Short mmCIF file of C-alpha atoms and ligand atoms in Angstrom, two decimals:
data_model
loop_
_atom_site.label_atom_id
_atom_site.label_comp_id
_atom_site.label_asym_id
_atom_site.label_seq_id
_atom_site.Cartn_x
_atom_site.Cartn_y
_atom_site.Cartn_z
CA MET A 16 79.73 -12.31 23.34
CA GLN A 17 83.05 -13.30 21.87
CA ARG A 18 83.45 -13.18 18.14
CA ILE A 19 85.31 -15.14 15.54
CA LEU A 20 86.21 -14.29 12.00
CA SER A 21 88.05 -16.50 9.56
CA GLY A 22 88.26 -17.44 5.92
CA ILE A 23 89.73 -19.73 3.29
CA LYS A 24 91.12 -18.26 0.09
CA PRO A 25 89.45 -19.25 -3.19
CA SER A 26 92.80 -19.71 -4.89
CA GLY A 27 92.79 -23.47 -5.41
CA ASP A 28 90.91 -26.62 -4.55
CA LEU A 29 90.40 -27.14 -0.86
CA ASN A 30 92.37 -30.01 0.64
CA ILE A 31 91.98 -31.86 3.94
CA GLY A 32 94.71 -29.65 5.45
CA GLY A 33 92.40 -26.66 5.18
CA TYR A 34 89.63 -28.85 6.55
CA GLY A 35 91.67 -29.83 9.63
CA GLY A 36 93.21 -26.46 10.33
CA ALA A 37 90.29 -24.27 9.41
CA LEU A 38 86.95 -25.57 8.17
CA SER A 39 86.35 -28.28 10.80
CA GLN A 40 87.22 -25.66 13.44
CA PHE A 41 84.75 -23.17 12.02
CA VAL A 42 82.00 -25.75 12.32
CA LYS A 43 82.90 -26.44 15.94
CA TYR A 44 83.22 -22.86 17.08
CA GLN A 45 80.08 -21.47 15.46
CA HIS A 46 78.05 -22.48 18.51
CA GLU A 47 80.31 -20.82 21.05
CA TYR A 48 80.98 -17.53 19.27
CA GLU A 49 79.19 -14.97 17.19
CA SER A 50 80.76 -15.91 13.86
CA PHE A 51 81.74 -14.35 10.56
CA PHE A 52 83.06 -16.68 7.86
CA PHE A 53 84.15 -15.05 4.66
CA VAL A 54 85.75 -15.92 1.35
CA PRO A 55 88.90 -13.76 0.99
CA ASP A 56 88.62 -13.25 -2.76
CA LEU A 57 90.53 -9.95 -2.56
CA HIS A 58 93.39 -11.91 -1.04
CA ALA A 59 93.24 -14.54 -3.78
CA VAL A 60 93.97 -11.98 -6.50
CA THR A 61 97.31 -11.06 -4.96
CA VAL A 62 98.46 -13.67 -7.45
CA TYR A 63 96.86 -13.89 -10.89
CA GLN A 64 93.56 -15.77 -10.96
CA ASP A 65 91.71 -16.68 -14.09
CA PRO A 66 88.45 -14.67 -13.72
CA ALA A 67 86.09 -17.55 -14.50
CA GLU A 68 87.94 -19.80 -12.07
CA LEU A 69 87.98 -17.20 -9.33
CA HIS A 70 84.25 -16.74 -9.75
CA GLN A 71 83.57 -20.46 -9.54
CA ARG A 72 85.96 -21.11 -6.65
CA SER A 73 84.56 -18.28 -4.58
CA ARG A 74 81.14 -19.91 -4.77
CA GLU A 75 82.69 -23.28 -4.05
CA ILE A 76 84.40 -22.19 -0.86
CA ALA A 77 81.16 -20.63 0.38
CA ALA A 78 79.31 -23.83 -0.56
CA TYR A 79 81.85 -25.88 1.39
CA TYR A 80 81.26 -23.75 4.46
CA ILE A 81 77.59 -24.67 4.32
CA ALA A 82 78.16 -28.29 3.28
CA ALA A 83 80.55 -28.80 6.20
CA GLY A 84 77.85 -27.68 8.60
CA ILE A 85 78.09 -23.95 9.17
CA ASP A 86 74.58 -22.70 9.78
CA PRO A 87 73.99 -19.55 7.72
CA GLN A 88 71.10 -18.61 9.99
CA LYS A 89 73.54 -18.21 12.87
CA SER A 90 76.78 -17.17 11.20
CA ALA A 91 77.37 -14.62 8.47
CA ILE A 92 78.82 -16.24 5.34
CA PHE A 93 79.99 -13.70 2.77
CA LEU A 94 82.44 -12.71 0.05
CA GLN A 95 85.13 -10.22 1.02
CA SER A 96 84.74 -8.20 -2.18
CA GLN A 97 81.06 -7.63 -1.37
CA VAL A 98 81.90 -5.62 1.74
CA SER A 99 83.83 -2.57 0.61
CA ALA A 100 84.92 -1.72 4.14
CA HIS A 101 87.62 -4.43 3.77
CA ALA A 102 89.45 -2.60 1.02
CA GLN A 103 89.03 0.73 2.80
CA MET A 104 90.26 -0.54 6.13
CA GLY A 105 93.04 -2.36 4.29
CA TRP A 106 94.34 1.01 3.18
CA LEU A 107 94.22 2.40 6.72
CA MET A 108 96.20 -0.63 7.90
CA GLU A 109 98.79 -0.09 5.17
CA THR A 110 99.43 3.31 6.68
CA GLN A 111 100.18 1.65 10.03
CA VAL A 112 102.34 -1.28 9.05
CA HIS A 113 106.07 -0.83 8.55
CA PHE A 114 107.86 -1.93 5.42
CA GLY A 115 110.31 -3.91 7.57
CA GLU A 116 107.49 -5.78 9.26
CA LEU A 117 106.02 -6.86 5.92
CA ASN A 118 109.47 -7.83 4.77
CA ARG A 119 109.76 -10.38 7.59
CA MET A 120 106.61 -12.33 6.67
CA THR A 121 107.52 -15.88 5.79
CA GLN A 122 104.41 -16.46 3.68
CA PHE A 123 105.44 -13.60 1.40
CA LYS A 124 108.94 -14.97 1.06
CA GLU A 125 107.64 -18.43 0.20
CA LYS A 126 105.07 -17.21 -2.30
CA ALA A 127 107.36 -14.66 -3.97
CA GLU A 128 110.48 -16.77 -4.16
CA GLY A 129 111.81 -17.23 -7.65
CA LYS A 130 108.82 -15.47 -9.24
CA GLU A 131 108.87 -12.48 -11.52
CA GLY A 132 106.24 -9.76 -11.54
CA VAL A 133 105.21 -10.28 -7.92
CA SER A 134 102.34 -7.87 -7.18
CA SER A 135 102.70 -5.21 -4.51
CA ALA A 136 99.43 -6.53 -3.07
CA LEU A 137 101.13 -9.84 -2.26
CA PHE A 138 103.58 -7.83 -0.17
CA THR A 139 100.91 -5.80 1.65
CA TYR A 140 98.60 -8.81 2.02
CA PRO A 141 98.97 -8.94 5.84
CA ALA A 142 97.63 -5.37 6.15
CA LEU A 143 94.43 -6.45 4.41
CA MET A 144 94.25 -9.53 6.60
CA ALA A 145 94.58 -7.35 9.71
CA ALA A 146 91.75 -5.20 8.34
CA ASP A 147 89.55 -8.28 7.85
CA ILE A 148 89.93 -9.26 11.46
CA LEU A 149 89.87 -5.85 13.15
CA LEU A 150 86.75 -4.70 11.27
CA TYR A 151 84.70 -7.27 13.18
CA GLN A 152 86.38 -6.69 16.55
CA ALA A 153 87.06 -10.42 16.47
CA THR A 154 88.29 -11.84 19.77
CA HIS A 155 89.41 -15.12 18.20
CA VAL A 156 90.57 -16.28 14.78
CA PRO A 157 90.64 -20.01 14.02
CA VAL A 158 93.50 -20.73 11.61
CA GLY A 159 96.14 -23.30 10.77
CA ASP A 160 99.66 -22.99 12.13
CA ASP A 161 100.99 -21.14 9.08
CA GLN A 162 98.82 -18.10 9.80
CA LYS A 163 100.09 -17.40 13.30
CA GLN A 164 102.65 -14.86 12.13
CA HIS A 165 99.92 -12.86 10.40
CA LEU A 166 97.89 -12.91 13.58
CA GLU A 167 100.81 -11.54 15.57
CA MET A 168 101.12 -8.71 13.11
CA THR A 169 97.39 -8.02 13.38
CA ARG A 170 97.73 -7.67 17.15
CA ASP A 171 100.73 -5.37 16.73
CA LEU A 172 98.83 -3.13 14.32
CA ALA A 173 95.79 -3.01 16.59
CA GLU A 174 97.97 -2.02 19.53
CA ARG A 175 99.82 0.59 17.50
CA PHE A 176 96.59 2.10 16.22
CA ASN A 177 94.97 2.11 19.68
CA SER A 178 97.94 3.83 21.25
CA ARG A 179 98.20 6.46 18.51
CA TYR A 180 94.53 7.25 18.03
CA GLY A 181 92.74 5.92 21.11
CA GLN A 182 91.04 2.62 21.88
CA THR A 183 89.46 1.44 18.62
CA PHE A 184 90.23 -2.23 18.01
CA THR A 185 89.94 -5.46 19.98
CA LEU A 186 93.17 -7.49 20.08
CA PRO A 187 92.43 -10.88 18.50
CA GLU A 188 93.90 -14.24 19.49
CA PRO A 189 94.55 -17.10 17.11
CA ILE A 190 93.00 -20.45 17.89
CA THR A 191 94.82 -23.37 16.39
CA PRO A 192 93.64 -26.91 17.06
CA GLU A 193 96.03 -29.18 18.93
CA ILE A 194 95.44 -31.86 16.33
CA GLY A 195 95.14 -30.91 12.66
CA SER A 196 96.72 -27.46 12.67
CA ARG A 197 99.49 -28.67 10.42
CA ILE A 198 98.61 -31.61 8.22
CA MET A 199 101.59 -32.70 6.18
CA SER A 200 102.00 -33.99 2.64
CA LEU A 201 101.28 -37.67 2.04
CA ASP A 202 104.52 -38.02 0.09
CA ASP A 203 106.77 -36.04 2.42
CA PRO A 204 105.92 -35.42 6.07
CA SER A 205 108.36 -32.50 6.28
CA ARG A 206 106.18 -30.38 3.96
CA LYS A 207 102.77 -28.90 4.66
CA MET A 208 99.96 -30.50 2.68
CA SER A 209 99.34 -27.93 -0.01
CA LYS A 210 97.65 -27.62 -3.37
CA SER A 211 100.81 -25.97 -4.68
CA ASN A 212 102.63 -29.33 -4.48
CA PRO A 213 102.98 -30.65 -8.06
CA ASN A 214 102.61 -34.25 -6.85
CA LEU A 215 98.85 -34.82 -7.04
CA ASN A 216 99.13 -37.80 -4.72
CA SER A 217 100.52 -35.62 -1.94
CA TYR A 218 97.13 -34.21 -0.93
CA ILE A 219 93.50 -35.25 -0.66
CA LEU A 220 90.98 -32.75 -1.97
CA LEU A 221 87.58 -32.33 -0.37
CA GLN A 222 86.14 -33.19 -3.76
CA ASP A 223 88.12 -36.42 -4.30
CA SER A 224 86.07 -39.54 -5.02
CA PRO A 225 86.24 -42.55 -2.67
CA GLU A 226 88.40 -44.45 -5.17
CA ILE A 227 90.90 -41.63 -5.40
CA ILE A 228 91.01 -41.20 -1.64
CA ARG A 229 91.72 -44.92 -1.23
CA LYS A 230 94.40 -44.81 -3.86
CA LYS A 231 96.15 -41.76 -2.43
CA LEU A 232 96.11 -43.11 1.11
CA SER A 233 97.36 -46.51 0.06
CA ARG A 234 100.33 -44.78 -1.56
CA ALA A 235 101.05 -42.48 1.38
CA VAL A 236 104.60 -42.93 2.64
CA THR A 237 105.08 -44.65 6.01
CA ASP A 238 108.25 -46.19 7.44
CA SER A 239 109.76 -49.62 7.87
CA GLU A 240 108.86 -50.17 11.52
CA GLY A 241 105.36 -51.45 10.70
CA MET A 242 103.77 -50.13 13.90
CA VAL A 243 100.98 -47.57 14.16
CA ARG A 244 102.57 -45.29 16.76
CA TYR A 245 102.10 -41.56 17.32
CA ASP A 246 105.63 -40.21 17.53
CA TRP A 247 106.35 -37.13 15.43
CA GLU A 248 110.06 -37.19 16.08
CA HIS A 249 110.74 -40.72 14.88
CA LYS A 250 107.65 -41.50 12.80
CA PRO A 251 106.41 -38.29 11.17
CA ALA A 252 104.67 -39.95 8.22
CA VAL A 253 102.64 -42.35 10.36
CA SER A 254 101.94 -39.64 12.96
CA ASN A 255 100.55 -37.47 10.20
CA LEU A 256 98.18 -40.25 9.14
CA ILE A 257 97.09 -40.71 12.76
CA GLU A 258 96.36 -36.97 12.96
CA ILE A 259 94.27 -37.15 9.82
CA TYR A 260 92.37 -40.06 11.38
CA ALA A 261 91.85 -37.99 14.54
CA VAL A 262 90.60 -34.96 12.58
CA PHE A 263 88.02 -37.06 10.78
CA THR A 264 86.75 -39.00 13.82
CA ASP A 265 87.29 -36.56 16.68
CA GLU A 266 89.03 -39.39 18.54
CA SER A 267 92.26 -38.89 20.45
CA THR A 268 95.54 -40.09 18.99
CA ASP A 269 95.88 -42.43 22.01
CA VAL A 270 92.63 -44.20 21.24
CA ILE A 271 93.65 -44.64 17.61
CA GLU A 272 97.07 -45.94 18.54
CA GLN A 273 95.55 -48.52 20.87
CA ARG A 274 93.03 -49.65 18.28
CA TYR A 275 95.76 -50.49 15.78
CA ALA A 276 98.33 -51.78 18.24
CA GLY A 277 100.06 -54.85 16.85
CA GLN A 278 98.62 -54.42 13.37
CA GLY A 279 100.47 -53.37 10.24
CA TYR A 280 99.83 -50.35 8.07
CA GLY A 281 97.56 -52.06 5.53
CA MET A 282 94.47 -52.33 7.71
CA PHE A 283 95.11 -48.92 9.28
CA LYS A 284 95.28 -47.21 5.91
CA GLN A 285 92.13 -48.93 4.70
CA GLU A 286 90.18 -47.85 7.75
CA LEU A 287 91.65 -44.38 7.55
CA ALA A 288 90.22 -44.16 4.03
CA ASP A 289 86.86 -45.36 5.40
CA VAL A 290 86.66 -42.60 8.00
CA VAL A 291 87.75 -39.88 5.57
CA ILE A 292 85.20 -41.02 2.98
CA ALA A 293 82.44 -41.32 5.59
CA LYS A 294 82.87 -37.64 6.42
CA LEU A 295 83.48 -36.32 2.91
CA GLU A 296 80.77 -38.16 0.97
CA PRO A 297 77.75 -36.50 2.61
CA MET A 298 79.59 -33.18 2.49
CA GLN A 299 80.16 -33.57 -1.25
CA GLN A 300 76.52 -34.36 -1.78
CA ARG A 301 75.35 -31.25 0.07
CA PHE A 302 78.02 -29.24 -1.77
CA ARG A 303 76.65 -30.32 -5.16
CA GLU A 304 73.14 -29.33 -4.16
CA ILE A 305 74.12 -25.89 -3.05
CA VAL A 306 77.01 -24.67 -5.21
CA GLY A 307 74.96 -23.56 -8.21
CA SER A 308 71.77 -22.73 -6.32
CA SER A 309 69.98 -19.44 -5.79
CA GLU A 310 69.88 -20.43 -2.12
CA LEU A 311 73.61 -19.75 -2.05
CA ASP A 312 73.13 -16.31 -3.62
CA ILE A 313 70.62 -15.43 -0.93
CA ILE A 314 72.89 -16.64 1.86
CA LEU A 315 75.82 -14.63 0.49
CA ARG A 316 73.74 -11.49 0.07
CA GLN A 317 72.31 -11.67 3.55
CA GLY A 318 75.73 -12.52 4.94
CA ALA A 319 77.26 -9.46 3.26
CA GLU A 320 74.55 -7.21 4.67
CA LYS A 321 75.09 -8.46 8.19
CA ALA A 322 78.86 -8.21 7.79
CA ALA A 323 78.72 -4.71 6.31
CA ALA A 324 76.71 -3.43 9.27
CA ALA A 325 79.40 -4.60 11.70
CA ALA A 326 82.33 -3.61 9.47
CA ASN A 327 81.07 -0.12 8.60
CA ASN A 328 80.64 0.64 12.23
CA THR A 329 84.32 -0.07 12.96
CA LEU A 330 85.50 1.64 9.77
CA ARG A 331 83.68 4.76 10.86
CA LYS A 332 85.23 4.66 14.31
CA ALA A 333 88.71 4.22 12.88
CA SER A 334 88.24 6.96 10.28
CA GLU A 335 87.01 9.42 12.88
CA ALA A 336 89.88 8.51 15.17
CA MET A 337 92.38 9.25 12.40
CA GLY A 338 90.83 12.64 11.78
CA PHE A 339 88.97 12.22 8.52
CA VAL A 340 86.06 14.59 8.09
CA MET A 341 82.85 12.56 8.43
CA PHE A 342 79.33 13.61 7.45
CA GLU A 343 76.21 11.96 8.82
P1 ATP B 3 98.17 -23.42 0.26
O1 ATP B 3 99.46 -23.07 0.93
O2 ATP B 3 97.84 -24.88 0.32
O3 ATP B 3 98.05 -22.83 -1.10
P2 ATP B 3 97.00 -21.63 2.12
O4 ATP B 3 97.34 -22.07 3.50
O5 ATP B 3 97.86 -20.56 1.56
O6 ATP B 3 96.97 -22.84 1.13
P3 ATP B 3 94.10 -21.40 2.39
O7 ATP B 3 93.63 -22.44 1.47
O8 ATP B 3 93.37 -20.10 2.42
O9 ATP B 3 95.56 -20.99 2.08
O10 ATP B 3 94.13 -21.97 3.87
C1 ATP B 3 92.98 -21.89 4.62
C2 ATP B 3 93.19 -22.26 6.04
O11 ATP B 3 93.62 -23.60 6.12
C3 ATP B 3 94.24 -21.41 6.77
O12 ATP B 3 93.76 -21.14 8.06
C4 ATP B 3 95.43 -22.32 6.83
O13 ATP B 3 96.19 -22.08 7.97
C5 ATP B 3 94.80 -23.70 6.89
N1 ATP B 3 95.64 -24.72 6.29
C6 ATP B 3 96.10 -24.75 5.02
N2 ATP B 3 96.86 -25.84 4.81
C7 ATP B 3 96.87 -26.52 5.99
C8 ATP B 3 97.47 -27.74 6.42
N3 ATP B 3 98.23 -28.47 5.62
N4 ATP B 3 97.24 -28.15 7.69
C9 ATP B 3 96.46 -27.43 8.52
N5 ATP B 3 95.87 -26.27 8.18
C10 ATP B 3 96.07 -25.81 6.93
N1 LTN B 4 95.78 -15.45 4.99
C1 LTN B 4 94.83 -16.52 5.08
C2 LTN B 4 93.48 -16.17 4.49
C3 LTN B 4 92.88 -15.01 5.22
C4 LTN B 4 92.39 -15.00 6.56
C5 LTN B 4 91.95 -13.67 6.80
C6 LTN B 4 92.30 -15.97 7.55
C7 LTN B 4 92.73 -13.74 4.75
N2 LTN B 4 92.16 -12.94 5.67
C8 LTN B 4 91.42 -13.29 8.04
C9 LTN B 4 91.75 -15.58 8.79
C10 LTN B 4 91.34 -14.27 9.02
C11 LTN B 4 95.46 -17.71 4.30
O1 LTN B 4 96.36 -17.53 3.53
N3 LTN B 4 94.99 -18.86 4.51
#
């Protein structure tokens, strides 16, 4: 059976970009693949995280996985730091990756730009990400557009390792949704929707209340044409809103365009808020039930056990292949 592995960092509040590019995809794919969904807390600390916040957010991301509809009976849900094979395999991957390759990663450049005291872990981050994926012999990795470069590097490292030490790792492929892999800011359709944007109205958080969602969408930039048309080249702001609509209803952009043909933006934005709220409200309710519960602890413990069994198996194979002395 084919396998997927993916995760969302607990480094900030989850917005609907992460929902479109990642979380909604996880929920879809869990039925087709054997799935591992983890919380990359070791990745989060590549930039400073307040310990209490990291703790809380890690639980929150896991709770969102469940609230969005991932079935913990079928898929392993776990915290990266609970499975020590990640850090160990991360080191092995650091020995394979070239300095120059890491230096070309755009995410590093963006996150390090203008900052002082950038950690070396932020630089070697992609080696740990490769480890995450290769440990599970994942065939597919559902991610947003911005992660494709990391996936290419993961494939390169797997190939390099396999050719040096013998067949050890499966080469993974990214899966990015056609719609929703790159949801843009509500205030500027040339920028990715991101929690790092200082304009709070530029993104919708999964935890936003209906009133806030309505307010943010009513303020979202559009254009002066007044027609709901899907045309990224000429109408990026409106096309972005149509994509958000599509992510939250699973309808095609054509169907949405036809529904609002001849109408202005007012009605469209109101109904867009309705569909977003209709999806998020029940999710928020389930989230509140689970986030502080012992049920979540049990799910995470069992998930880590299942994950460790798979991960340790691959770690052992890779360690033997590299020539480390292994005892039974
Ligand atoms: P940010 O840049 O907002 O701080 P991030 O992309 O660095 O977030 P995560 O929150 O871990 O980090 O992202 C989780 C997943 O969501 C990744 O697969 C990422 O590609 C996807 N994702 C993040 N933002 C968007 C977006 N605006 N549109 C589509 N997918 C996104
Ligand atoms: N780099 C990703 C988070 C991440 C991940 C992974 C995603 C870490 N390890 C393995 C998929 C598979 C991000 O910044 N969103």
